[in-house]
């Protein structure tokens, strides 16, 4: 089954400049901005500029350049936020939700980078 991308999703509108965002970083293929409803003192989203719904979609169909840029952008955001545990920072949690069971709200790939408090268990008990 082919991936179907909704160009009216909120992150597509941010990428087209139709609604604002609190930008952290922009690269050739990615944009990073603060989450509008932060779940931690630091909560940044990194998204590819391309029309990808989920990480599996991106990993299977994006170009090597887009994938490399996304990986580097996440590293650069961590560096910029000063949260790298290997550099004296407090660490962080990175999450990518996908689809129904992942409880994905916005159908454009994004990675959540959260820090500033301990995150607790990885998932809530069933
Ligand atoms: P997810 O449940 O993984 O799809 O997460 C979507 C995230 O996007 C949530 O944490 C929302 O708070 C966030 N979000 C929704 N609209 C905006 C927006 N306009 N600007 C920044 N973050 C947003």
mmCIF file of C-alpha atoms and ligand atoms in Angstrom:
data_model
loop_
_atom_site.group_PDB
_atom_site.id
_atom_site.type_symbol
_atom_site.label_atom_id
_atom_site.label_comp_id
_atom_site.label_asym_id
_atom_site.label_seq_id
_atom_site.Cartn_x
_atom_site.Cartn_y
_atom_site.Cartn_z
ATOM 1 C CA UNK A 1 0.000 0.000 0.000
ATOM 2 C CA UNK A 2 1.348 3.433 -0.928
ATOM 3 C CA UNK A 3 1.860 6.126 1.680
ATOM 4 C CA UNK A 4 -0.655 8.909 1.419
ATOM 5 C CA UNK A 5 0.450 12.380 2.542
ATOM 6 C CA UNK A 6 -2.058 15.073 3.537
ATOM 7 C CA UNK A 7 -0.640 18.419 2.357
ATOM 8 C CA UNK A 8 -3.067 20.242 4.665
ATOM 9 C CA UNK A 9 -1.443 18.916 7.866
ATOM 10 C CA UNK A 10 -0.200 21.576 10.282
ATOM 11 C CA UNK A 11 3.512 20.937 9.685
ATOM 12 C CA UNK A 12 3.056 21.234 5.912
ATOM 13 C CA UNK A 13 1.478 24.637 6.595
ATOM 14 C CA UNK A 14 4.467 25.620 8.757
ATOM 15 C CA UNK A 15 6.842 24.538 5.975
ATOM 16 C CA UNK A 16 4.908 26.641 3.434
ATOM 17 C CA UNK A 17 5.065 29.646 5.803
ATOM 18 C CA UNK A 18 1.265 29.721 6.158
ATOM 19 C CA UNK A 19 1.481 29.536 9.958
ATOM 20 C CA UNK A 20 4.391 30.582 12.171
ATOM 21 C CA UNK A 21 6.718 28.456 14.265
ATOM 22 C CA UNK A 22 9.329 29.180 16.908
ATOM 23 C CA UNK A 23 12.308 28.099 14.831
ATOM 24 C CA UNK A 24 15.384 26.452 16.379
ATOM 25 C CA UNK A 25 17.275 25.398 13.250
ATOM 26 C CA UNK A 26 16.823 25.182 9.497
ATOM 27 C CA UNK A 27 18.948 23.077 7.168
ATOM 28 C CA UNK A 28 18.644 22.267 3.472
ATOM 29 C CA UNK A 29 16.205 19.417 4.109
ATOM 30 C CA UNK A 30 14.928 19.975 7.667
ATOM 31 C CA UNK A 31 13.282 22.405 10.041
ATOM 32 C CA UNK A 32 13.367 22.320 13.854
ATOM 33 C CA UNK A 33 11.017 24.305 16.076
ATOM 34 C CA UNK A 34 9.633 24.360 19.615
ATOM 35 C CA UNK A 35 6.560 22.227 20.284
ATOM 36 C CA UNK A 36 3.507 24.412 20.869
ATOM 37 C CA UNK A 37 2.373 22.242 23.828
ATOM 38 C CA UNK A 38 5.686 21.274 25.472
ATOM 39 C CA UNK A 39 5.704 18.080 27.541
ATOM 40 C CA UNK A 40 9.058 18.987 29.131
ATOM 41 C CA UNK A 41 10.983 22.221 29.811
ATOM 42 C CA UNK A 42 12.750 21.648 26.492
ATOM 43 C CA UNK A 43 10.604 20.148 23.723
ATOM 44 C CA UNK A 44 11.722 20.590 20.134
ATOM 45 C CA UNK A 45 10.448 18.911 16.975
ATOM 46 C CA UNK A 46 12.685 18.174 13.998
ATOM 47 C CA UNK A 47 10.922 17.544 10.680
ATOM 48 C CA UNK A 48 12.110 16.834 7.160
ATOM 49 C CA UNK A 49 10.940 19.331 4.532
ATOM 50 C CA UNK A 50 9.875 16.472 2.281
ATOM 51 C CA UNK A 51 6.365 15.005 2.300
ATOM 52 C CA UNK A 52 6.892 11.973 4.564
ATOM 53 C CA UNK A 53 4.252 10.666 6.953
ATOM 54 C CA UNK A 54 6.251 8.392 9.249
ATOM 55 C CA UNK A 55 9.815 7.335 9.904
ATOM 56 C CA UNK A 56 9.400 4.093 7.957
ATOM 57 C CA UNK A 57 8.067 6.097 4.990
ATOM 58 C CA UNK A 58 11.084 8.410 5.193
ATOM 59 C CA UNK A 59 13.618 5.619 5.724
ATOM 60 C CA UNK A 60 12.305 3.684 2.729
ATOM 61 C CA UNK A 61 11.696 6.519 0.264
ATOM 62 C CA UNK A 62 13.824 9.562 1.146
ATOM 63 C CA UNK A 63 17.126 10.234 -0.596
ATOM 64 C CA UNK A 64 20.418 9.563 1.154
ATOM 65 C CA UNK A 65 20.954 13.333 1.318
ATOM 66 C CA UNK A 66 17.634 13.872 3.103
ATOM 67 C CA UNK A 67 18.314 11.045 5.558
ATOM 68 C CA UNK A 68 21.815 12.290 6.330
ATOM 69 C CA UNK A 69 20.551 15.848 6.763
ATOM 70 C CA UNK A 70 17.806 14.701 9.166
ATOM 71 C CA UNK A 71 20.255 12.716 11.287
ATOM 72 C CA UNK A 72 22.692 15.635 11.405
ATOM 73 C CA UNK A 73 19.925 18.139 12.166
ATOM 74 C CA UNK A 74 18.929 16.129 15.251
ATOM 75 C CA UNK A 75 22.553 16.182 16.417
ATOM 76 C CA UNK A 76 22.837 19.909 15.743
ATOM 77 C CA UNK A 77 19.637 20.614 17.679
ATOM 78 C CA UNK A 78 20.962 18.642 20.683
ATOM 79 C CA UNK A 79 24.211 20.590 20.441
ATOM 80 C CA UNK A 80 22.420 23.910 20.155
ATOM 81 C CA UNK A 81 20.204 23.094 23.157
ATOM 82 C CA UNK A 82 23.221 21.969 25.237
ATOM 83 C CA UNK A 83 21.586 18.669 26.175
ATOM 84 C CA UNK A 84 24.196 16.170 24.909
ATOM 85 C CA UNK A 85 25.046 13.849 27.814
ATOM 86 C CA UNK A 86 28.539 13.278 26.408
ATOM 87 C CA UNK A 87 29.234 17.007 26.599
ATOM 88 C CA UNK A 88 28.065 17.636 30.150
ATOM 89 C CA UNK A 89 24.414 18.124 29.193
ATOM 90 C CA UNK A 90 21.527 16.459 31.033
ATOM 91 C CA UNK A 91 20.491 14.082 28.235
ATOM 92 C CA UNK A 92 17.200 13.844 26.440
ATOM 93 C CA UNK A 93 14.524 11.544 25.090
ATOM 94 C CA UNK A 94 13.888 11.260 21.346
ATOM 95 C CA UNK A 95 10.515 9.898 20.218
ATOM 96 C CA UNK A 96 8.905 9.317 16.837
ATOM 97 C CA UNK A 97 5.229 8.369 16.930
ATOM 98 C CA UNK A 98 3.724 6.616 13.911
ATOM 99 C CA UNK A 99 0.125 5.865 13.070
ATOM 100 C CA UNK A 100 -2.691 4.707 15.289
ATOM 101 C CA UNK A 101 -0.811 2.582 17.820
ATOM 102 C CA UNK A 102 1.982 5.163 18.015
ATOM 103 C CA UNK A 103 -0.723 7.786 18.699
ATOM 104 C CA UNK A 104 0.646 10.090 16.018
ATOM 105 C CA UNK A 105 -1.320 13.341 15.932
ATOM 106 C CA UNK A 106 0.315 15.190 13.035
ATOM 107 C CA UNK A 107 0.789 13.061 9.878
ATOM 108 C CA UNK A 108 4.141 14.548 8.873
ATOM 109 C CA UNK A 109 7.267 12.827 10.214
ATOM 110 C CA UNK A 110 8.699 14.508 13.293
ATOM 111 C CA UNK A 111 11.068 13.531 16.057
ATOM 112 C CA UNK A 112 10.384 14.893 19.521
ATOM 113 C CA UNK A 113 13.522 15.945 21.436
ATOM 114 C CA UNK A 114 12.656 16.418 25.102
ATOM 115 C CA UNK A 115 14.848 17.399 28.031
ATOM 116 C CA UNK A 116 14.919 19.461 31.212
ATOM 117 C CA UNK A 117 13.404 16.795 33.461
ATOM 118 C CA UNK A 118 13.585 13.030 33.896
ATOM 119 C CA UNK A 119 11.213 11.453 31.391
ATOM 120 C CA UNK A 120 10.024 8.428 33.370
ATOM 121 C CA UNK A 121 9.288 5.059 31.854
ATOM 122 C CA UNK A 122 9.386 4.645 28.089
ATOM 123 C CA UNK A 123 5.711 3.759 27.753
ATOM 124 C CA UNK A 124 2.775 3.751 30.145
ATOM 125 C CA UNK A 125 1.851 0.289 31.438
ATOM 126 C CA UNK A 126 -0.836 -1.460 29.381
HETATM 127 P P1 LIG B 1 2.543 13.515 17.639
HETATM 128 O O1 LIG B 1 1.515 13.076 18.630
HETATM 129 O O2 LIG B 1 3.822 12.719 17.742
HETATM 130 O O3 LIG B 1 2.003 13.571 16.230
HETATM 131 O O4 LIG B 1 2.965 14.977 18.063
HETATM 132 C C1 LIG B 1 2.532 16.142 17.428
HETATM 133 C C2 LIG B 1 3.106 17.300 18.202
HETATM 134 O O5 LIG B 1 2.952 18.474 17.425
HETATM 135 C C3 LIG B 1 2.428 17.565 19.550
HETATM 136 O O6 LIG B 1 3.390 17.488 20.594
HETATM 137 C C4 LIG B 1 1.865 18.971 19.387
HETATM 138 O O7 LIG B 1 1.927 19.727 20.564
HETATM 139 C C5 LIG B 1 2.731 19.548 18.293
HETATM 140 N N1 LIG B 1 2.144 20.625 17.520
HETATM 141 C C6 LIG B 1 0.910 20.659 16.959
HETATM 142 N N2 LIG B 1 0.719 21.818 16.303
HETATM 143 C C7 LIG B 1 1.878 22.528 16.442
HETATM 144 C C8 LIG B 1 2.322 23.799 15.989
HETATM 145 N N3 LIG B 1 1.520 24.599 15.262
HETATM 146 N N4 LIG B 1 3.571 24.208 16.319
HETATM 147 C C9 LIG B 1 4.360 23.420 17.068
HETATM 148 N N5 LIG B 1 4.009 22.204 17.514
HETATM 149 C C10 LIG B 1 2.787 21.762 17.220
#
